[in-house]
């Protein structure tokens, strides 16, 4: 949880004062651009697949499927033979969630791993609007 909290703080600061939106797909584009301006190349995008990228559960939980193709964490983990889905992944998830909460004000964001693989990871951004 410490790694996730540290990542969340960095993510929030990385996009502070930037563009905001309530459109999750646009928010992903804004985040990718903001990170690129800081020299961080993190290749992720909405993943359409056969179900489409966006879904909403019966209870109102909103989900956006994302594919992470080039991931600095995954590349480092493979180089040093560490497992995926551990502390470094949670730090990266914190960066993503903190930034998205800043880009999409009034939301609480989590990132869940659907599949972690050697060539790409499939994740789901889960968010809810805070009351």
PDB file of C-alpha atoms in Angstrom:
ATOM      1  CA  UNK A   1       0.000   0.000   0.000  1.00  0.00           C
ATOM      2  CA  UNK A   2       2.960   2.335   0.572  1.00  0.00           C
ATOM      3  CA  UNK A   3       4.027   1.925  -3.055  1.00  0.00           C
ATOM      4  CA  UNK A   4       0.504   2.651  -4.258  1.00  0.00           C
ATOM      5  CA  UNK A   5       0.219   5.772  -2.078  1.00  0.00           C
ATOM      6  CA  UNK A   6       3.606   7.075  -3.239  1.00  0.00           C
ATOM      7  CA  UNK A   7       2.633   6.481  -6.857  1.00  0.00           C
ATOM      8  CA  UNK A   8      -0.708   8.200  -6.333  1.00  0.00           C
ATOM      9  CA  UNK A   9       1.020  11.327  -4.996  1.00  0.00           C
ATOM     10  CA  UNK A  10       3.365  11.437  -7.999  1.00  0.00           C
ATOM     11  CA  UNK A  11       0.494  10.857 -10.422  1.00  0.00           C
ATOM     12  CA  UNK A  12      -1.532  13.690  -8.921  1.00  0.00           C
ATOM     13  CA  UNK A  13       1.424  16.077  -9.191  1.00  0.00           C
ATOM     14  CA  UNK A  14       2.291  14.945 -12.736  1.00  0.00           C
ATOM     15  CA  UNK A  15      -0.950  16.363 -14.160  1.00  0.00           C
ATOM     16  CA  UNK A  16      -1.660  19.187 -11.695  1.00  0.00           C
ATOM     17  CA  UNK A  17      -3.076  22.274 -13.383  1.00  0.00           C
ATOM     18  CA  UNK A  18      -3.675  20.451 -16.655  1.00  0.00           C
ATOM     19  CA  UNK A  19      -6.757  19.732 -18.709  1.00  0.00           C
ATOM     20  CA  UNK A  20      -9.693  18.025 -16.999  1.00  0.00           C
ATOM     21  CA  UNK A  21     -12.583  16.019 -18.403  1.00  0.00           C
ATOM     22  CA  UNK A  22     -15.329  13.616 -17.406  1.00  0.00           C
ATOM     23  CA  UNK A  23     -14.758  11.453 -20.511  1.00  0.00           C
ATOM     24  CA  UNK A  24     -12.582   8.491 -19.447  1.00  0.00           C
ATOM     25  CA  UNK A  25     -11.167   7.811 -22.925  1.00  0.00           C
ATOM     26  CA  UNK A  26     -10.140  11.463 -23.295  1.00  0.00           C
ATOM     27  CA  UNK A  27      -8.682  11.359 -19.771  1.00  0.00           C
ATOM     28  CA  UNK A  28      -6.439   8.452 -20.803  1.00  0.00           C
ATOM     29  CA  UNK A  29      -5.170  10.518 -23.758  1.00  0.00           C
ATOM     30  CA  UNK A  30      -4.536  13.538 -21.509  1.00  0.00           C
ATOM     31  CA  UNK A  31      -2.569  11.416 -19.041  1.00  0.00           C
ATOM     32  CA  UNK A  32      -0.451   9.778 -21.748  1.00  0.00           C
ATOM     33  CA  UNK A  33       0.401  13.231 -23.156  1.00  0.00           C
ATOM     34  CA  UNK A  34       1.203  14.720 -19.731  1.00  0.00           C
ATOM     35  CA  UNK A  35       3.578  11.864 -18.939  1.00  0.00           C
ATOM     36  CA  UNK A  36       5.249  12.154 -22.364  1.00  0.00           C
ATOM     37  CA  UNK A  37       5.946  15.845 -21.667  1.00  0.00           C
ATOM     38  CA  UNK A  38       7.889  14.708 -18.602  1.00  0.00           C
ATOM     39  CA  UNK A  39       9.857  12.165 -20.638  1.00  0.00           C
ATOM     40  CA  UNK A  40       7.863   9.158 -19.423  1.00  0.00           C
ATOM     41  CA  UNK A  41       6.842   6.913 -22.313  1.00  0.00           C
ATOM     42  CA  UNK A  42       4.081   4.653 -21.075  1.00  0.00           C
ATOM     43  CA  UNK A  43       2.141   3.203 -24.003  1.00  0.00           C
ATOM     44  CA  UNK A  44      -1.433   2.529 -22.890  1.00  0.00           C
ATOM     45  CA  UNK A  45      -4.797   3.018 -24.558  1.00  0.00           C
ATOM     46  CA  UNK A  46      -8.433   2.006 -24.357  1.00  0.00           C
ATOM     47  CA  UNK A  47      -8.877  -1.623 -25.425  1.00  0.00           C
ATOM     48  CA  UNK A  48     -11.976  -2.205 -27.526  1.00  0.00           C
ATOM     49  CA  UNK A  49     -11.860  -5.987 -27.916  1.00  0.00           C
ATOM     50  CA  UNK A  50     -15.116  -7.833 -28.589  1.00  0.00           C
ATOM     51  CA  UNK A  51     -16.887  -6.309 -25.556  1.00  0.00           C
ATOM     52  CA  UNK A  52     -15.957  -2.694 -26.234  1.00  0.00           C
ATOM     53  CA  UNK A  53     -13.758  -0.653 -23.918  1.00  0.00           C
ATOM     54  CA  UNK A  54     -16.360   0.899 -21.611  1.00  0.00           C
ATOM     55  CA  UNK A  55     -18.889  -0.919 -19.464  1.00  0.00           C
ATOM     56  CA  UNK A  56     -21.105  -0.183 -16.503  1.00  0.00           C
ATOM     57  CA  UNK A  57     -22.225  -2.815 -14.025  1.00  0.00           C
ATOM     58  CA  UNK A  58     -25.750  -3.042 -12.673  1.00  0.00           C
ATOM     59  CA  UNK A  59     -24.605  -1.398  -9.441  1.00  0.00           C
ATOM     60  CA  UNK A  60     -23.291   1.631 -11.350  1.00  0.00           C
ATOM     61  CA  UNK A  61     -19.585   0.697 -11.217  1.00  0.00           C
ATOM     62  CA  UNK A  62     -17.908   2.056 -14.327  1.00  0.00           C
ATOM     63  CA  UNK A  63     -15.077   0.204 -16.025  1.00  0.00           C
ATOM     64  CA  UNK A  64     -12.730   1.011 -18.886  1.00  0.00           C
ATOM     65  CA  UNK A  65     -10.545  -1.748 -20.313  1.00  0.00           C
ATOM     66  CA  UNK A  66      -6.990  -0.639 -21.084  1.00  0.00           C
ATOM     67  CA  UNK A  67      -4.069  -2.299 -22.773  1.00  0.00           C
ATOM     68  CA  UNK A  68      -0.601  -1.367 -21.535  1.00  0.00           C
ATOM     69  CA  UNK A  69       1.825  -2.227 -24.334  1.00  0.00           C
ATOM     70  CA  UNK A  70       5.146  -0.678 -23.379  1.00  0.00           C
ATOM     71  CA  UNK A  71       5.442  -0.554 -19.628  1.00  0.00           C
ATOM     72  CA  UNK A  72       8.565   0.639 -17.853  1.00  0.00           C
ATOM     73  CA  UNK A  73       7.734  -1.524 -14.847  1.00  0.00           C
ATOM     74  CA  UNK A  74       7.151  -4.703 -16.863  1.00  0.00           C
ATOM     75  CA  UNK A  75      10.392  -4.153 -18.785  1.00  0.00           C
ATOM     76  CA  UNK A  76      12.353  -3.692 -15.556  1.00  0.00           C
ATOM     77  CA  UNK A  77      10.729  -6.720 -13.943  1.00  0.00           C
ATOM     78  CA  UNK A  78      11.668  -8.993 -16.839  1.00  0.00           C
ATOM     79  CA  UNK A  79      15.218  -7.667 -16.978  1.00  0.00           C
ATOM     80  CA  UNK A  80      15.773  -8.497 -13.303  1.00  0.00           C
ATOM     81  CA  UNK A  81      13.580 -11.642 -13.240  1.00  0.00           C
ATOM     82  CA  UNK A  82      10.983 -10.281 -10.798  1.00  0.00           C
ATOM     83  CA  UNK A  83       7.344 -11.351 -10.872  1.00  0.00           C
ATOM     84  CA  UNK A  84       4.580  -9.125 -12.167  1.00  0.00           C
ATOM     85  CA  UNK A  85       1.633  -8.046  -9.981  1.00  0.00           C
ATOM     86  CA  UNK A  86       3.906  -7.085  -7.079  1.00  0.00           C
ATOM     87  CA  UNK A  87       4.918  -3.804  -5.403  1.00  0.00           C
ATOM     88  CA  UNK A  88       6.300  -2.035  -8.506  1.00  0.00           C
ATOM     89  CA  UNK A  89       3.066  -2.712 -10.380  1.00  0.00           C
ATOM     90  CA  UNK A  90       1.099  -1.257  -7.473  1.00  0.00           C
ATOM     91  CA  UNK A  91       3.262   1.856  -7.525  1.00  0.00           C
ATOM     92  CA  UNK A  92       2.522   2.274 -11.238  1.00  0.00           C
ATOM     93  CA  UNK A  93      -1.181   1.718 -10.519  1.00  0.00           C
ATOM     94  CA  UNK A  94      -0.985   4.485  -7.927  1.00  0.00           C
ATOM     95  CA  UNK A  95       0.572   6.858 -10.477  1.00  0.00           C
ATOM     96  CA  UNK A  96      -2.220   6.071 -12.921  1.00  0.00           C
ATOM     97  CA  UNK A  97      -5.026   6.367 -10.335  1.00  0.00           C
ATOM     98  CA  UNK A  98      -3.726   9.612  -8.814  1.00  0.00           C
ATOM     99  CA  UNK A  99      -3.377  11.236 -12.205  1.00  0.00           C
ATOM    100  CA  UNK A 100      -6.799  10.082 -13.387  1.00  0.00           C
ATOM    101  CA  UNK A 101      -8.467  11.378 -10.210  1.00  0.00           C
ATOM    102  CA  UNK A 102      -6.913  14.777 -10.959  1.00  0.00           C
ATOM    103  CA  UNK A 103      -7.941  14.700 -14.635  1.00  0.00           C
ATOM    104  CA  UNK A 104     -11.457  13.446 -13.778  1.00  0.00           C
ATOM    105  CA  UNK A 105     -12.286  15.557 -10.692  1.00  0.00           C
ATOM    106  CA  UNK A 106     -14.744  14.136  -8.184  1.00  0.00           C
ATOM    107  CA  UNK A 107     -13.895  10.516  -8.936  1.00  0.00           C
ATOM    108  CA  UNK A 108     -12.214   7.677  -7.093  1.00  0.00           C
ATOM    109  CA  UNK A 109     -10.100   5.510  -9.431  1.00  0.00           C
ATOM    110  CA  UNK A 110      -8.613   2.025  -9.077  1.00  0.00           C
ATOM    111  CA  UNK A 111      -6.709  -0.044 -11.617  1.00  0.00           C
ATOM    112  CA  UNK A 112      -7.200  -3.839 -11.669  1.00  0.00           C
ATOM    113  CA  UNK A 113      -5.023  -6.331 -13.518  1.00  0.00           C
ATOM    114  CA  UNK A 114      -7.059  -8.604 -15.801  1.00  0.00           C
ATOM    115  CA  UNK A 115      -4.038 -10.177 -17.508  1.00  0.00           C
ATOM    116  CA  UNK A 116      -0.296  -9.634 -17.041  1.00  0.00           C
ATOM    117  CA  UNK A 117       1.829 -10.937 -19.886  1.00  0.00           C
ATOM    118  CA  UNK A 118       5.248 -10.566 -21.470  1.00  0.00           C
ATOM    119  CA  UNK A 119       4.039  -8.422 -24.403  1.00  0.00           C
ATOM    120  CA  UNK A 120       1.223  -6.408 -22.832  1.00  0.00           C
ATOM    121  CA  UNK A 121      -1.025  -6.183 -19.800  1.00  0.00           C
ATOM    122  CA  UNK A 122      -4.798  -5.887 -19.899  1.00  0.00           C
ATOM    123  CA  UNK A 123      -6.182  -3.818 -17.048  1.00  0.00           C
ATOM    124  CA  UNK A 124      -9.478  -2.313 -16.022  1.00  0.00           C
ATOM    125  CA  UNK A 125      -9.842   1.189 -14.714  1.00  0.00           C
ATOM    126  CA  UNK A 126     -12.688   1.122 -12.203  1.00  0.00           C
ATOM    127  CA  UNK A 127     -14.078   4.453 -11.054  1.00  0.00           C
ATOM    128  CA  UNK A 128     -16.960   5.963  -9.241  1.00  0.00           C
ATOM    129  CA  UNK A 129     -18.140   9.497  -8.824  1.00  0.00           C
ATOM    130  CA  UNK A 130     -17.755  10.667  -5.222  1.00  0.00           C
ATOM    131  CA  UNK A 131     -20.898  12.023  -3.619  1.00  0.00           C
TER     132      UNK A 131
END
